mmCIF file with all atom_site columns, C-alpha atoms in Angstrom:
data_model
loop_
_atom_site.group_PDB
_atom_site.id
_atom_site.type_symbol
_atom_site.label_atom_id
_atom_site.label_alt_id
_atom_site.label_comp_id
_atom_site.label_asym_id
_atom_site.label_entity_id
_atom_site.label_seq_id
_atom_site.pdbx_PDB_ins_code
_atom_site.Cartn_x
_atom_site.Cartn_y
_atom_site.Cartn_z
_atom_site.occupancy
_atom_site.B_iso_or_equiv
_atom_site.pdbx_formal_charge
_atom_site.auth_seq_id
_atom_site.auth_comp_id
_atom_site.auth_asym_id
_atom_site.auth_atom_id
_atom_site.pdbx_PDB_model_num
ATOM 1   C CA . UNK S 1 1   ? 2.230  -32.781 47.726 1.00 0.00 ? 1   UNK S CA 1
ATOM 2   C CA . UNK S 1 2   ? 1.026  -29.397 49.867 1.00 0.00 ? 2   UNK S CA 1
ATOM 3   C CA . UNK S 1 3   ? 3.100  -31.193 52.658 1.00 0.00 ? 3   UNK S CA 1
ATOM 4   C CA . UNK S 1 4   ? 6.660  -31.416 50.416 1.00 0.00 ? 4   UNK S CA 1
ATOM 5   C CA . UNK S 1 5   ? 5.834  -27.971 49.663 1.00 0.00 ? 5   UNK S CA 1
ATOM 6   C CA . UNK S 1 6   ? 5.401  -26.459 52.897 1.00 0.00 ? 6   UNK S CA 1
ATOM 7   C CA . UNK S 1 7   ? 8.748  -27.981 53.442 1.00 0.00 ? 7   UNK S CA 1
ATOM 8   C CA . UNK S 1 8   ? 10.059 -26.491 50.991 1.00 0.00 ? 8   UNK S CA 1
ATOM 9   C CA . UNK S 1 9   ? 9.039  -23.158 51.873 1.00 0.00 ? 9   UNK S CA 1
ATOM 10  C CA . UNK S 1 10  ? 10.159 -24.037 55.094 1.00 0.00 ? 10  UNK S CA 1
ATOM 11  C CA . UNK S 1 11  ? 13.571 -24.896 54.539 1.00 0.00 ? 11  UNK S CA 1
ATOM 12  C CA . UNK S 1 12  ? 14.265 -22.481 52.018 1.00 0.00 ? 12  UNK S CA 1
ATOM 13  C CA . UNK S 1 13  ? 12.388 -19.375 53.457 1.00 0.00 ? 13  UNK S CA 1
ATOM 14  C CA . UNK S 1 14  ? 16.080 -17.564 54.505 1.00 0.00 ? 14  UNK S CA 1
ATOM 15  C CA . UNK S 1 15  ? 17.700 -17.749 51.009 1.00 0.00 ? 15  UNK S CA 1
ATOM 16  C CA . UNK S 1 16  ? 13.970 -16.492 49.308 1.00 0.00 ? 16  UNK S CA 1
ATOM 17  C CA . UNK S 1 17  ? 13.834 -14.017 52.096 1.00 0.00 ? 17  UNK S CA 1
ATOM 18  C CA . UNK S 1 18  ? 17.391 -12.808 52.426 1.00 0.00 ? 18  UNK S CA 1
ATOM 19  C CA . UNK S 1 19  ? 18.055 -10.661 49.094 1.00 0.00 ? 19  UNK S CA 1
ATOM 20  C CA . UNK S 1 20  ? 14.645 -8.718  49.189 1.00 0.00 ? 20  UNK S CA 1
ATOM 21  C CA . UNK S 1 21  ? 15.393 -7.955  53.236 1.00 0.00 ? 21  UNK S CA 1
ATOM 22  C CA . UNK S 1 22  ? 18.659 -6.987  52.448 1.00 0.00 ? 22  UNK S CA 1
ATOM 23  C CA . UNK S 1 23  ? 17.566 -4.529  50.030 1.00 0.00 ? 23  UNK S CA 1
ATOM 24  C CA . UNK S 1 24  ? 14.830 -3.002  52.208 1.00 0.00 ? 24  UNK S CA 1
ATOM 25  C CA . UNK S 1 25  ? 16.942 -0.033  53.617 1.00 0.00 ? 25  UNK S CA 1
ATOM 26  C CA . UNK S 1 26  ? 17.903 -0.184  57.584 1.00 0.00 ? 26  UNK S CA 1
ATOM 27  C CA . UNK S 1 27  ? 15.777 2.539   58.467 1.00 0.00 ? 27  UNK S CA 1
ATOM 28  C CA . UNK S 1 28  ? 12.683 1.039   57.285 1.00 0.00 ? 28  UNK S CA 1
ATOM 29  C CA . UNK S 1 29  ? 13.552 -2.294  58.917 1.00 0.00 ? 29  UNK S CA 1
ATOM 30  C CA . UNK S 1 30  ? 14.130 -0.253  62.232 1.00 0.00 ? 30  UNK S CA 1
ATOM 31  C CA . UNK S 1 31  ? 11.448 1.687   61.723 1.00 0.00 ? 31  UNK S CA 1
ATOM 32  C CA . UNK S 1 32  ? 9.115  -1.440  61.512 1.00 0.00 ? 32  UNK S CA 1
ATOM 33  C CA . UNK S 1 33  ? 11.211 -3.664  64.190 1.00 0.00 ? 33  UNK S CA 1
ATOM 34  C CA . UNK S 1 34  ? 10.064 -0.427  66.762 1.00 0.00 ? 34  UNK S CA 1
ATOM 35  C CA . UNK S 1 35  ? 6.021  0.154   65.750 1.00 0.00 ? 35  UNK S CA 1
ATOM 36  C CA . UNK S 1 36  ? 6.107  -3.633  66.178 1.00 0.00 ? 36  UNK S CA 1
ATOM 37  C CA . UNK S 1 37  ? 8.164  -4.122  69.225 1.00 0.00 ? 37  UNK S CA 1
ATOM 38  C CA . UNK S 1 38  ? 5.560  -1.241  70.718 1.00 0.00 ? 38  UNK S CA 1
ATOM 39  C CA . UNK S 1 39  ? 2.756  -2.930  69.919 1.00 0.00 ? 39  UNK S CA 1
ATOM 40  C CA . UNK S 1 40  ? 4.099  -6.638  71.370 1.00 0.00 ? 40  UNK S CA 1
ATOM 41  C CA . UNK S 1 41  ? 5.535  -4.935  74.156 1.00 0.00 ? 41  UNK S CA 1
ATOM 42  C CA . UNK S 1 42  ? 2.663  -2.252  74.747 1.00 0.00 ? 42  UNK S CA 1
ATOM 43  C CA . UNK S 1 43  ? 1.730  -3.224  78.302 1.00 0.00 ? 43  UNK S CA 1
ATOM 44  C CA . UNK S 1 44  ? 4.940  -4.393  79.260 1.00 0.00 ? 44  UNK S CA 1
ATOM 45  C CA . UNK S 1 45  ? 6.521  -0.649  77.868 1.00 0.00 ? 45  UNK S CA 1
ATOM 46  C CA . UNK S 1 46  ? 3.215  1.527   80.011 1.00 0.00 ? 46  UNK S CA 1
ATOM 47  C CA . UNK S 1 47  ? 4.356  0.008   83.016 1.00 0.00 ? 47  UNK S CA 1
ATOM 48  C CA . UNK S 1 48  ? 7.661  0.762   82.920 1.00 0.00 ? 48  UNK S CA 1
ATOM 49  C CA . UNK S 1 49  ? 9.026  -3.058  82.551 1.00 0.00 ? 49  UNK S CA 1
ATOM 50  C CA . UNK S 1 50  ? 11.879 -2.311  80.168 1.00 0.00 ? 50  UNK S CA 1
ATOM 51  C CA . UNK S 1 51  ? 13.948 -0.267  82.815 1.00 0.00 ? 51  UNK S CA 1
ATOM 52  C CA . UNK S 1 52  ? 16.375 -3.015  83.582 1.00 0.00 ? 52  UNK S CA 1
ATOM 53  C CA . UNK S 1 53  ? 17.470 -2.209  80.012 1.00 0.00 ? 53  UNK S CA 1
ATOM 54  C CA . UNK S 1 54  ? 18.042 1.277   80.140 1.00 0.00 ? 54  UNK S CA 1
ATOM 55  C CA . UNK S 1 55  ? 21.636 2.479   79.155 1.00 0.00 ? 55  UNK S CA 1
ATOM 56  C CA . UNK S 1 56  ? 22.170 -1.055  77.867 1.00 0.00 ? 56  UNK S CA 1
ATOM 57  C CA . UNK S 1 57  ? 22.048 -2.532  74.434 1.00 0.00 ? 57  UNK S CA 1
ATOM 58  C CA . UNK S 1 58  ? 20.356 -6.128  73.536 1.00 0.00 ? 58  UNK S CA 1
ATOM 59  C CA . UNK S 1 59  ? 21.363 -7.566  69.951 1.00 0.00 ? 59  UNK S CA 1
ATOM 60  C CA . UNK S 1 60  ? 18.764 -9.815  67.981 1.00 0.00 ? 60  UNK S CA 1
ATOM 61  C CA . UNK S 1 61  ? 20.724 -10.958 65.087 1.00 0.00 ? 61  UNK S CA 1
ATOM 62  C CA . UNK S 1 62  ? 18.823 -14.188 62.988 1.00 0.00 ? 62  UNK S CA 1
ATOM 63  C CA . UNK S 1 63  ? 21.512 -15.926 61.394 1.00 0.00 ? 63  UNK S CA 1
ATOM 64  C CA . UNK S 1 64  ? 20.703 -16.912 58.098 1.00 0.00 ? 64  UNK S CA 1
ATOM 65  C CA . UNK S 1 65  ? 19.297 -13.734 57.222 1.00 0.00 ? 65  UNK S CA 1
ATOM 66  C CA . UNK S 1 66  ? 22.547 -11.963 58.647 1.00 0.00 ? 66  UNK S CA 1
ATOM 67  C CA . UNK S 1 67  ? 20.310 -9.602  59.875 1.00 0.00 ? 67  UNK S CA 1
ATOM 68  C CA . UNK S 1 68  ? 20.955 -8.129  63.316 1.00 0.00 ? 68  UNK S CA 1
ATOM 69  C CA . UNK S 1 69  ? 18.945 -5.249  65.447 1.00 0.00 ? 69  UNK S CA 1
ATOM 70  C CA . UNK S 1 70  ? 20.314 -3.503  68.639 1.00 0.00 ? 70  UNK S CA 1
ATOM 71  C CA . UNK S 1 71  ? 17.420 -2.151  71.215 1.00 0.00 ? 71  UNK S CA 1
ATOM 72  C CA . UNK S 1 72  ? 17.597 -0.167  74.363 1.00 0.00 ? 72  UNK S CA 1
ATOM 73  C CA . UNK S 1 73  ? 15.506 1.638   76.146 1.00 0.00 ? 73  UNK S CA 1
ATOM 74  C CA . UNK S 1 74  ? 16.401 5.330   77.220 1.00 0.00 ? 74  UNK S CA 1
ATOM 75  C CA . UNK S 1 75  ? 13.889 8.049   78.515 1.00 0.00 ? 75  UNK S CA 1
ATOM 76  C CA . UNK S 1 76  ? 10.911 5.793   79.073 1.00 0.00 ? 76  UNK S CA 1
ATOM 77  C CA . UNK S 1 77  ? 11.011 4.713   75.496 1.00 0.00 ? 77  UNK S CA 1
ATOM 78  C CA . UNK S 1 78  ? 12.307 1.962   72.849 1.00 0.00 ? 78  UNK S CA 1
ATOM 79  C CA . UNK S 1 79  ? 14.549 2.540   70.785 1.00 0.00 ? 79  UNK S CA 1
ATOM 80  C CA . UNK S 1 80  ? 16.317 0.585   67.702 1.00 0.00 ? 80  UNK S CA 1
ATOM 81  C CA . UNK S 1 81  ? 19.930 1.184   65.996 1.00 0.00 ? 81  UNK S CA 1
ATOM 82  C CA . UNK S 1 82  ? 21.509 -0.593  63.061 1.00 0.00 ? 82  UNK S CA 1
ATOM 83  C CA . UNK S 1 83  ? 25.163 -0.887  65.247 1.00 0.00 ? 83  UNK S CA 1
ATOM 84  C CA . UNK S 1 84  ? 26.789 0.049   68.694 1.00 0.00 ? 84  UNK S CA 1
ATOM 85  C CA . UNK S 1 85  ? 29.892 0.277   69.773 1.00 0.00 ? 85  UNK S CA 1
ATOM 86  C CA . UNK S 1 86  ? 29.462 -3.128  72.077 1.00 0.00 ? 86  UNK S CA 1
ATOM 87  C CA . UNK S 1 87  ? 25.807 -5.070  72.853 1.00 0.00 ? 87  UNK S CA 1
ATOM 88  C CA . UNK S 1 88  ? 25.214 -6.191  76.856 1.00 0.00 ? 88  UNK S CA 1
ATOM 89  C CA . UNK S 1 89  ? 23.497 -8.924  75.191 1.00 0.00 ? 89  UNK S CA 1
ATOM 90  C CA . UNK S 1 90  ? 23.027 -11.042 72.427 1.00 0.00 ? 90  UNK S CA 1
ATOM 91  C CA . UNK S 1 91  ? 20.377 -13.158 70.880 1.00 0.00 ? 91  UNK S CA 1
ATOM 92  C CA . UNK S 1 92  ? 21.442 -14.948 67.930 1.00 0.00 ? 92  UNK S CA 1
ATOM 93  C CA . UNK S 1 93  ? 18.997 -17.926 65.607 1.00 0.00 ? 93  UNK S CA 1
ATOM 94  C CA . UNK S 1 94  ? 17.578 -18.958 62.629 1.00 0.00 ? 94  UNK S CA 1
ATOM 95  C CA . UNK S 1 95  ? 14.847 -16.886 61.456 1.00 0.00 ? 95  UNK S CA 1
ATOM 96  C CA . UNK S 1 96  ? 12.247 -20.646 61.814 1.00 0.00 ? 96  UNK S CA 1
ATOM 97  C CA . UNK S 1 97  ? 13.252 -20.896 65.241 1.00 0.00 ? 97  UNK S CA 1
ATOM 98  C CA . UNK S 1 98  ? 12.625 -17.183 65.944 1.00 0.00 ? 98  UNK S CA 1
ATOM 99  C CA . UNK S 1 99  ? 9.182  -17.535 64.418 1.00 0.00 ? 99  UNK S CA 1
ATOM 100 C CA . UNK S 1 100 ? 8.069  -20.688 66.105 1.00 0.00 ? 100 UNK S CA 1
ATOM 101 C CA . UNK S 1 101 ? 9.520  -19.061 69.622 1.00 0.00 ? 101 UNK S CA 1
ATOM 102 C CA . UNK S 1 102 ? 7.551  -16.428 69.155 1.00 0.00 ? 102 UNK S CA 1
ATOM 103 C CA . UNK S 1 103 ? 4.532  -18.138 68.262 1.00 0.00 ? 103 UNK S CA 1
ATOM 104 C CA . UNK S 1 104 ? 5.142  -20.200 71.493 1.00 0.00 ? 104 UNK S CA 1
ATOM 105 C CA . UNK S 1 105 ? 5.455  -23.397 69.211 1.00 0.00 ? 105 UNK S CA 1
ATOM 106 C CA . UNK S 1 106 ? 8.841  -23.817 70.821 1.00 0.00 ? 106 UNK S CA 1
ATOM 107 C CA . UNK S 1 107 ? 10.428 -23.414 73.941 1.00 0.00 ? 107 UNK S CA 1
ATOM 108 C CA . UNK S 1 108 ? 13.057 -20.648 74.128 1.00 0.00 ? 108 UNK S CA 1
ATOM 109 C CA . UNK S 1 109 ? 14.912 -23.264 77.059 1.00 0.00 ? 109 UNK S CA 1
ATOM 110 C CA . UNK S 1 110 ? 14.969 -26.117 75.057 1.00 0.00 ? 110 UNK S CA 1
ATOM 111 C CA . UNK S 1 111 ? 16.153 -24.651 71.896 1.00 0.00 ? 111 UNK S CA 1
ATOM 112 C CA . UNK S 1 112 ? 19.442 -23.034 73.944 1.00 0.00 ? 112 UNK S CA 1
ATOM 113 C CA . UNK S 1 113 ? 19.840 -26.551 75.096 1.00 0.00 ? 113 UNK S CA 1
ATOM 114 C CA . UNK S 1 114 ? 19.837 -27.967 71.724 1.00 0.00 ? 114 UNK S CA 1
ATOM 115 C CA . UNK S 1 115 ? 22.272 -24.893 70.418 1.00 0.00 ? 115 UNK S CA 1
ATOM 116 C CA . UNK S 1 116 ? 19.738 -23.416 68.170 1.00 0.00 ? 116 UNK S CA 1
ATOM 117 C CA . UNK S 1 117 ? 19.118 -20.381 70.281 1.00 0.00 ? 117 UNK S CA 1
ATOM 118 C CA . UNK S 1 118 ? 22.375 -18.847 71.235 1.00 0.00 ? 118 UNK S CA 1
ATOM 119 C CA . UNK S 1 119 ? 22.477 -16.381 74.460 1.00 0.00 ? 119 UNK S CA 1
ATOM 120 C CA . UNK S 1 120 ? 25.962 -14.221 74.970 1.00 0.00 ? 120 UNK S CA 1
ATOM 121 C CA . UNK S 1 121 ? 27.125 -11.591 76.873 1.00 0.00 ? 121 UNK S CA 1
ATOM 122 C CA . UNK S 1 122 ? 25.290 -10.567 80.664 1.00 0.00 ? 122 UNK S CA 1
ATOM 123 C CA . UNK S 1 123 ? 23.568 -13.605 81.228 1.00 0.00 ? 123 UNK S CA 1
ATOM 124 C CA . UNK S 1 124 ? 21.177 -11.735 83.787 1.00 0.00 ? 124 UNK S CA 1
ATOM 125 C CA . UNK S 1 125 ? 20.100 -9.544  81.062 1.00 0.00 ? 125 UNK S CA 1
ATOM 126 C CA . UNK S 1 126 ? 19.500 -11.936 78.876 1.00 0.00 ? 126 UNK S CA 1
ATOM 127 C CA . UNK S 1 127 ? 17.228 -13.905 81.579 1.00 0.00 ? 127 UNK S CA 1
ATOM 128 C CA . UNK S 1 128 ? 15.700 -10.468 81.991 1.00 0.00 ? 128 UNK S CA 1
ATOM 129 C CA . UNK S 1 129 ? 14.723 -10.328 78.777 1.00 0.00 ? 129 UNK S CA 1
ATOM 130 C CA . UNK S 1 130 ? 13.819 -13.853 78.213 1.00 0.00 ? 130 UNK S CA 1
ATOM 131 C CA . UNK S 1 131 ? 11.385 -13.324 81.011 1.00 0.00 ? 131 UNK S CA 1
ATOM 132 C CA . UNK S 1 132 ? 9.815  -10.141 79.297 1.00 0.00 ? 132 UNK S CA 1
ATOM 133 C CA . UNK S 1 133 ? 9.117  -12.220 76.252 1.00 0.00 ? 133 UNK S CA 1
ATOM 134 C CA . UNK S 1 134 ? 7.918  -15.229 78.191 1.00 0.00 ? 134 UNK S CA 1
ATOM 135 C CA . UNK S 1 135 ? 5.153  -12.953 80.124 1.00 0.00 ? 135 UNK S CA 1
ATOM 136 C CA . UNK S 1 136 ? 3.977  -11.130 77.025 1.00 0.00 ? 136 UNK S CA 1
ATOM 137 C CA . UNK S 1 137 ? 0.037  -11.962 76.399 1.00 0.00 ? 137 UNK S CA 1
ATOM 138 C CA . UNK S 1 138 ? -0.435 -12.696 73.292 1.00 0.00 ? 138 UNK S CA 1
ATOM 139 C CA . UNK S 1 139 ? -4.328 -12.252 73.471 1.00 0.00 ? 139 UNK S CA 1
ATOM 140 C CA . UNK S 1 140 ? -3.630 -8.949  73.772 1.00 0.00 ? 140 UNK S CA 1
ATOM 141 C CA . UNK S 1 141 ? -1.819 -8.330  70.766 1.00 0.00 ? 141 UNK S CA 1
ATOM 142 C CA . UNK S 1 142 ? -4.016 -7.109  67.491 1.00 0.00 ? 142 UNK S CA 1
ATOM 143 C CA . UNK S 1 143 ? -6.751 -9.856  66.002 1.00 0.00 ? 143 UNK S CA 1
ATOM 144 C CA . UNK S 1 144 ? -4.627 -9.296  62.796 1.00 0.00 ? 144 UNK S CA 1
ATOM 145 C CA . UNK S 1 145 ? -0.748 -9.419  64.240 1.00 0.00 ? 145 UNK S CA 1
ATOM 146 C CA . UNK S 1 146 ? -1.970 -12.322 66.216 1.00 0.00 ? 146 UNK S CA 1
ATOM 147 C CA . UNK S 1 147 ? -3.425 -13.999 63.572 1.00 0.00 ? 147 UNK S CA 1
ATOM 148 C CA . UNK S 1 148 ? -0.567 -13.809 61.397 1.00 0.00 ? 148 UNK S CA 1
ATOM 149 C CA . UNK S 1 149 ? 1.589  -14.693 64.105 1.00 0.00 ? 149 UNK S CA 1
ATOM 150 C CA . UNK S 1 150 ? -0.170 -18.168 65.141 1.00 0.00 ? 150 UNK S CA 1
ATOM 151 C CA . UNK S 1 151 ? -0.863 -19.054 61.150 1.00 0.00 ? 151 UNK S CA 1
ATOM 152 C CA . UNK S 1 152 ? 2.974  -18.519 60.128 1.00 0.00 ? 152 UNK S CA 1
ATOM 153 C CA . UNK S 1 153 ? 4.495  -20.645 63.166 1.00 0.00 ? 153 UNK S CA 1
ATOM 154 C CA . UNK S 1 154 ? 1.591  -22.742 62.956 1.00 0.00 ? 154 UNK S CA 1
ATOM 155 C CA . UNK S 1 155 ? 3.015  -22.953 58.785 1.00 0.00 ? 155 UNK S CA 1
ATOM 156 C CA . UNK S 1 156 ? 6.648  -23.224 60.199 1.00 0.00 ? 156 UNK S CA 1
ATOM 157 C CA . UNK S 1 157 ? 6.092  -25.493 62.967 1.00 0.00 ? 157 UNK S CA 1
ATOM 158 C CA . UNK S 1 158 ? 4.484  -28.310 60.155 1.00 0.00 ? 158 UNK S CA 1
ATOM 159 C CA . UNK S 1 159 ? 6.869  -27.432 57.843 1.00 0.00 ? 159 UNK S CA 1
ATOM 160 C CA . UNK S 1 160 ? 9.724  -28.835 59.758 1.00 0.00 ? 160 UNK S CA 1
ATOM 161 C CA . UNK S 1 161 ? 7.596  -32.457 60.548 1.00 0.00 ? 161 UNK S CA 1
ATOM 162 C CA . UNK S 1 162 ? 8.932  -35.226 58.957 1.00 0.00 ? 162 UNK S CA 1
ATOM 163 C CA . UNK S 1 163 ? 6.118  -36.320 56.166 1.00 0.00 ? 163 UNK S CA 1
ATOM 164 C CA . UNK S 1 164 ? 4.139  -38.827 58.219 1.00 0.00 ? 164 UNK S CA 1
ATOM 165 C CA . UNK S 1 165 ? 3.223  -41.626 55.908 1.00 0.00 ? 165 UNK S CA 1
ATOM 166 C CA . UNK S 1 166 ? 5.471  -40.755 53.226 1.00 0.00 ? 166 UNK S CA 1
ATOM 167 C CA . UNK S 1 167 ? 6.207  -43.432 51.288 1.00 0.00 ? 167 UNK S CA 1
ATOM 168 C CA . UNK S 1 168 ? 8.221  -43.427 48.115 1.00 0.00 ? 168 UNK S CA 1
ATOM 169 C CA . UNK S 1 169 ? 5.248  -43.765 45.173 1.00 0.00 ? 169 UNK S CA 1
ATOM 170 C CA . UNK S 1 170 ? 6.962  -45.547 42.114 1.00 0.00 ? 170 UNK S CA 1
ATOM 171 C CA . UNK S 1 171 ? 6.490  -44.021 39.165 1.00 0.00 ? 171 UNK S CA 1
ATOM 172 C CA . UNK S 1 172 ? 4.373  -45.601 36.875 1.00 0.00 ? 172 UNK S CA 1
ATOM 173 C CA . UNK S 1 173 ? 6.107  -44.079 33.529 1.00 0.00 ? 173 UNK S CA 1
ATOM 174 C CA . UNK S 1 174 ? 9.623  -45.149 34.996 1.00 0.00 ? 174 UNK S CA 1
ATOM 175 C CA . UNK S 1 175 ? 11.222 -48.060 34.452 1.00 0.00 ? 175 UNK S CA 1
#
């Protein structure tokens, strides 16, 4: 029963998720999106590993959320806008596939192969950036943040199973 709701939960975590995001106002959510991506990215940012995006704009956009983040890098620092006039690069999934990517329950490769993950625009960026996220140690990241990270794809990544052993139980009451 914990199983079929998991699933649930699962399935359905974009449509319980997208009103309250969507009413959450953009400077908050870029406000967030940065402290976080500094934190992730804190190593990667002190040695200077984000200069192959500098002047040039990346796009995250998870699709059943409609939600979509641009971030650049200008002056040695991050930085997040809610639109540009055109993105170098794109990024583009659904918000479970983002989660278990980033909890490195799935692979980035295989899910562009299977058209989950979509990649558009300067396909050297997007390697670039692909790479950045690849070599990001996630030991390093906060006990908490990493915690929460590994328990929620952990929660995604079962939540998409099929039930193993699930077999329909008649119901005694029916007829």
């Amino acid at each position: 029963m914990l199983d079929k709701i998991r699933s649930q939960l699962v399935k359905n975590a974009a449509q319980i998720l997208r009103s309250p995001v969507h009413f959450l106002p953009t400077k908050i959510q870029n406000k967030a999106l940065l402290e976080g991506l500094k934190t992730v990215f804190k190593e990667a940012l002190e040695d200077g590993d984000f200069e192959f995006l500098e002047q040039k704009w990346l796009k995250v956009h998870i699709r059943d959320l409609n939600l979509s983040w641009y971030i650049s890098y200008n002056d040695e620092t991050l930085v997040v806008s809610e639109s540009v006039e055109q993105e170098d690069v794109s990024f583009s999934g659904n918000l479970n596939d983002l989660v278990l990517i980033a909890g490195r329950k799935e692979d980035p490769d295989t899910l562009f192969f299977q058209r989950r993950l979509s990649i558009e625009g300067d396909t050297e960026l997007g390697l670039e950036v692909k790479n950045l996220m690849d070599s990001v140690d996630l030991d390093a990241l906060p006990k908490p943040m990493l915690s929460a990270l590994m328990h929620l794809a952990e929660f995604v990544h079962k939540g998409l199973q099929p039930a193993q052993g699930a077999s329909e139980v008649p119901n005694a009451y029916s007829n």
